[in-house]
Amino acid sequence: MGAIDCYPNSKLKLQNMFLHRKSTNLISKAKEVALVAHPHRHIMPSPTIRSSAANLTRTMAAINKDGIGVDPHELDAIFEQKRSLRSKVRKALKNMDPILRSQEDNAIQNIVVESSWFKASKSLCAYVSSPALLEVGTSRIISEVLSSSAKERKKLYVPRVEDRNSNMKMLMISSVKDLIEKSMNILEPALVDSDGNQREDVMQASDPVDLFIVPGLAFDKSGSRLGRSGGYYDLFLKNYHELTKKKRWKRPLLVALSYSVQIIEDGVIPITPFDIPMDALVSPAGFIPISGAALRRCE
C-alpha cells in the first residue's frame, strides 16, 4: 500500500504528514519493547511500538485512498487501548487450563461442521490454526473439507502471508500435504503444487466464496473484532468485499471462532473505521448470529 500522490484537500494532506511523522518516530523507538510473534493472522516478529507504527501507516494509506479523516490523537488513544487489551487477552489465553482448551476446541469445531451454513457452503476461506498463537483449532474443520469425495468437496483457501505490509493471499489446497511449515511451526500453502502449477488465488477465482472462518484475539457480541496488530485480515477482507461489489457477488459470511475467555463485553474493544466487523461468532456455547445475513442463515 504505497503512498498516493493526490489528496482531496489540504486538511487530509496535513493529517497524512502527521501520521507519517508519527509512524517514523514510533519505528525509531521500536527497540524499546520486543514482541515475539509472527505476521500470520495479525502479528509479526517485531516490537509492540512497531505494530502501532504499522497501524498508523495503514491508516495513513486508507485516509489517502478513501478520504476518511480520523483525528490522529484519537488514533493514538485507540491504539494504546488495543495494545492494553491484547496484553490482557493473551494472558488469559496463556492461563487457560489445557483440558478446558481442548474441550472448547472440540465444541467449537463440532458446532461449525454440524451447522447448516457450513454444510451449505460450496467454497470457503479458513485459517490453519497455530498452537503457538493459542488460536481456536481448525484441524477438524479442514479435515472435514479435505476428506470429502472430490465430487462433493468444497473449495478450501488458506492464508499465506506475503510481506510485513499486511498483504496476504488465500490459496486453494486439496490436501494437508499442500502445507509447508514456516516460522513458529505455522503451516501455510506453497505457491505451487507438487506438479509446479500455481495454486488458485481466491482473488482470481471465477466463483465467490460463501464463508470466511476468521481468527482473532478478542471479540464481542456486536461483531467487533480485535486482531493481533498486523492488519492482515482487515485489509484482505476489505479487498475481497470490493471484489464482490465489482463482480456483483453475494458477500461471504464472516464467522469468527472464539474461546470463552476471548469474548469481551460490548463496547470494550476499541474500533476504527478500518476494522471489519464479523457477521457471527462461534463459541463453546454455540453459534451467535450478529448481522442480518447471519440471522437469515439460521432460519
XYZ file of C-alpha atoms in Angstrom:
299
model
C 0.000 0.000 0.000
C 2.183 2.791 -1.256
C 1.628 6.471 -0.737
C -0.853 8.167 -3.054
C 0.201 11.400 -4.713
C -3.116 13.248 -4.746
C -5.156 14.491 -1.779
C -8.834 15.564 -1.610
C -7.872 18.666 0.355
C -5.085 20.255 2.353
C -6.527 19.063 5.682
C -6.096 15.433 4.661
C -2.595 16.225 3.442
C -1.703 17.618 6.847
C -3.200 14.540 8.509
C -1.102 12.378 6.237
C 2.059 14.301 7.072
C 1.316 13.980 10.793
C 0.697 10.246 10.588
C 3.840 9.680 8.523
C 5.946 11.623 11.010
C 4.290 9.792 13.934
C 4.904 6.419 12.286
C 8.586 7.253 11.694
C 9.044 8.308 15.298
C 7.424 5.110 16.580
C 9.655 2.942 14.418
C 12.761 4.705 15.720
C 11.724 3.625 19.224
C 10.979 0.052 18.203
C 13.837 -1.494 20.201
C 12.191 -0.465 23.463
C 9.730 -3.352 23.607
C 10.087 -6.822 21.996
C 7.067 -8.783 20.853
C 7.739 -12.369 19.818
C 5.168 -13.221 17.202
C 4.570 -13.895 13.510
C 2.821 -11.932 10.753
C 0.299 -14.702 10.210
C -3.081 -13.522 11.423
C -2.259 -10.020 12.522
C 1.148 -10.391 14.144
C 4.813 -10.221 13.177
C 8.181 -10.653 14.915
C 8.520 -7.007 15.832
C 8.143 -4.701 18.816
C 4.783 -3.525 20.062
C 5.687 0.020 19.167
C 6.405 -1.020 15.586
C 2.958 -2.636 15.463
C 1.439 0.728 16.367
C 3.545 2.365 13.701
C 2.364 -0.169 11.135
C -1.231 0.567 12.095
C -0.630 4.276 11.665
C 0.964 3.714 8.270
C -2.012 1.625 7.105
C -4.377 4.265 8.437
C -2.475 6.927 6.532
C -2.878 4.962 3.311
C -6.569 4.391 3.980
C -7.115 8.107 4.562
C -5.380 8.885 1.281
C -7.423 6.336 -0.662
C -10.848 6.734 0.858
C -10.784 10.304 2.100
C -11.702 9.245 5.639
C -10.419 11.765 8.141
C -9.521 10.499 11.606
C -8.095 12.642 14.401
C -4.501 11.413 14.921
C -4.814 11.984 18.670
C -7.871 9.738 18.759
C -5.939 7.107 16.827
C -3.128 7.239 19.374
C -5.627 6.598 22.179
C -7.314 3.757 20.276
C -4.013 2.008 19.510
C -2.966 2.260 23.143
C -6.309 0.801 24.268
C -5.910 -2.036 21.776
C -2.376 -2.750 22.975
C -3.544 -2.930 26.572
C -6.486 -5.204 25.748
C -4.301 -7.518 23.667
C -1.974 -7.935 26.629
C -4.867 -8.881 28.931
C -6.394 -11.370 26.499
C -3.050 -13.025 25.739
C -2.524 -13.510 29.464
C -5.987 -15.062 29.817
C -5.289 -17.414 26.912
C -1.948 -18.491 28.364
C -3.647 -19.209 31.681
C -6.381 -21.395 30.166
C -6.453 -24.914 31.524
C -5.240 -27.257 28.729
C -8.136 -29.653 29.320
C -10.650 -26.804 29.063
C -8.935 -25.534 25.915
C -9.227 -28.967 24.299
C -12.888 -29.245 25.291
C -13.666 -25.818 23.858
C -11.751 -26.607 20.648
C -13.858 -29.726 20.147
C -17.130 -27.975 20.985
C -16.478 -25.047 18.619
C -15.433 -27.235 15.689
C -18.379 -29.577 16.227
C -20.747 -26.607 16.043
C -19.138 -25.445 12.797
C -19.102 -28.763 10.920
C -22.642 -29.637 12.005
C -24.100 -26.240 11.098
C -26.392 -25.697 8.125
C -24.357 -22.697 6.922
C -21.150 -24.730 6.812
C -22.768 -27.700 5.098
C -24.391 -25.420 2.513
C -21.154 -23.636 1.620
C -19.523 -24.510 -1.691
C -16.218 -22.773 -1.019
C -14.600 -21.153 1.984
C -11.536 -19.428 3.335
C -10.279 -20.711 6.676
C -7.179 -20.168 8.779
C -4.870 -23.030 9.695
C -4.733 -22.857 13.480
C -1.429 -22.496 15.289
C -0.930 -23.809 18.839
C 1.861 -21.245 19.255
C -0.682 -18.454 18.767
C -3.198 -20.106 21.114
C -5.883 -19.965 18.422
C -9.095 -21.945 18.351
C -8.321 -25.145 16.480
C -9.436 -25.633 12.886
C -7.893 -29.060 12.192
C -11.240 -30.876 12.247
C -12.882 -28.235 10.028
C -10.083 -28.520 7.476
C -10.122 -32.317 7.680
C -13.899 -32.332 7.158
C -13.470 -30.416 3.906
C -10.456 -32.284 2.558
C -11.744 -35.763 3.415
C -14.859 -35.363 1.270
C -15.001 -37.033 -2.114
C -13.629 -34.956 -4.979
C -17.123 -34.582 -6.452
C -18.636 -33.219 -3.229
C -15.598 -31.385 -1.862
C -15.819 -27.700 -1.080
C -13.082 -25.417 -2.362
C -10.796 -24.511 0.520
C -8.491 -21.481 0.535
C -5.996 -20.896 3.354
C -3.753 -17.927 4.153
C -0.221 -17.263 3.007
C 1.492 -14.120 4.325
C 3.257 -12.204 1.567
C 5.143 -9.491 3.465
C 5.115 -7.317 6.565
C 2.848 -4.706 4.983
C -0.382 -6.562 5.822
C -0.527 -8.313 2.444
C -1.846 -11.865 2.471
C -3.097 -14.337 -0.126
C -5.698 -17.070 0.209
C -4.600 -20.058 -1.867
C -6.542 -23.232 -2.611
C -5.351 -26.539 -1.191
C -6.620 -30.086 -1.732
C -4.564 -31.870 0.933
C -2.779 -31.104 4.194
C 0.356 -32.136 2.313
C -0.002 -28.851 0.414
C 1.015 -27.006 3.593
C 4.597 -26.185 4.491
C 5.942 -25.244 7.898
C 7.041 -21.652 8.394
C 8.366 -19.884 11.479
C 6.736 -20.746 14.823
C 5.553 -24.012 13.191
C 2.799 -22.146 11.347
C 1.548 -24.007 8.284
C 0.978 -22.125 5.029
C 0.385 -23.235 1.427
C 3.266 -23.334 -1.009
C 2.828 -21.052 -4.020
C 2.870 -24.023 -6.412
C 1.574 -27.572 -6.166
C 3.582 -30.778 -6.499
C 3.324 -30.521 -10.299
C 4.719 -26.993 -10.327
C 1.370 -25.354 -11.108
C 0.375 -22.092 -9.463
C -2.266 -22.554 -6.781
C -5.591 -20.863 -7.350
C -5.768 -17.498 -5.611
C -9.229 -16.684 -4.258
C -8.881 -13.140 -5.616
C -8.586 -14.592 -9.134
C -11.192 -17.319 -8.718
C -14.105 -17.454 -11.148
C -16.636 -18.042 -8.365
C -17.141 -16.379 -4.968
C -16.580 -17.982 -1.586
C -19.562 -18.403 0.723
C -17.776 -18.382 4.046
C -14.760 -16.990 5.880
C -13.586 -18.654 9.102
C -11.731 -15.832 10.831
C -9.265 -15.860 13.754
C -8.653 -13.069 16.220
C -7.624 -12.207 19.734
C -10.881 -10.837 21.164
C -14.490 -10.369 20.058
C -17.770 -9.001 21.315
C -21.360 -9.951 20.551
C -21.923 -6.828 18.443
C -19.364 -8.029 15.871
C -16.268 -6.097 16.926
C -13.008 -7.957 16.466
C -9.554 -7.328 17.905
C -6.793 -8.776 15.760
C -3.132 -9.290 16.562
C -1.984 -5.862 15.273
C -0.791 -6.775 11.764
C -3.958 -5.761 9.889
C -3.789 -8.743 7.515
C -7.412 -9.821 7.768
C -8.858 -6.303 7.829
C -7.012 -5.450 4.614
C -7.783 -8.772 2.926
C -11.490 -8.646 3.801
C -11.713 -5.047 2.627
C -10.179 -6.031 -0.717
C -12.423 -9.072 -1.047
C -15.527 -7.029 -0.288
C -14.500 -4.622 -3.036
C -14.137 -7.592 -5.399
C -17.641 -8.853 -4.553
C -19.062 -5.419 -5.360
C -17.214 -5.302 -8.658
C -18.342 -8.822 -9.603
C -21.839 -8.328 -8.129
C -21.351 -11.395 -5.974
C -23.069 -12.085 -2.677
C -20.814 -11.210 0.228
C -19.474 -14.187 2.200
C -20.485 -14.852 5.777
C -17.711 -13.809 8.179
C -17.629 -16.179 11.146
C -15.089 -15.806 13.958
C -14.101 -18.663 16.264
C -13.636 -17.723 19.910
C -12.748 -19.367 23.186
C -14.965 -18.257 26.059
C -12.180 -16.076 27.527
C -11.914 -14.147 24.253
C -15.472 -12.816 24.299
C -15.433 -9.302 25.714
C -18.244 -7.086 26.924
C -19.806 -4.978 24.157
C -18.186 -1.583 23.748
C -14.850 -2.529 25.314
C -12.999 -3.338 22.079
C -11.719 -0.056 20.559
C -12.548 0.216 16.853
C -11.548 2.423 13.934
C -13.319 2.940 10.591
C -10.919 0.386 9.108
C -11.832 -2.562 11.367
C -14.038 -5.139 9.625
C -16.959 -6.404 11.774
C -17.912 -10.067 11.974
C -21.290 -11.494 10.945
C -21.271 -14.164 13.648
C -19.281 -15.812 16.405
C -18.914 -19.464 17.298
C -18.043 -20.042 20.953
C -18.325 -23.199 23.061
C -21.825 -22.002 23.972
C -22.983 -22.061 20.344
C -23.458 -20.014 17.198
C -24.018 -16.309 17.879
C -25.545 -14.540 14.866
C -24.874 -10.796 14.713
C -25.643 -9.413 11.250
C -28.846 -9.785 9.269
C -27.033 -12.151 6.923
C -26.147 -14.436 9.830
C -29.664 -14.327 11.217
C -31.053 -15.369 7.830
C -28.631 -18.326 7.743
C -30.223 -19.539 10.991
C -33.739 -19.583 9.567
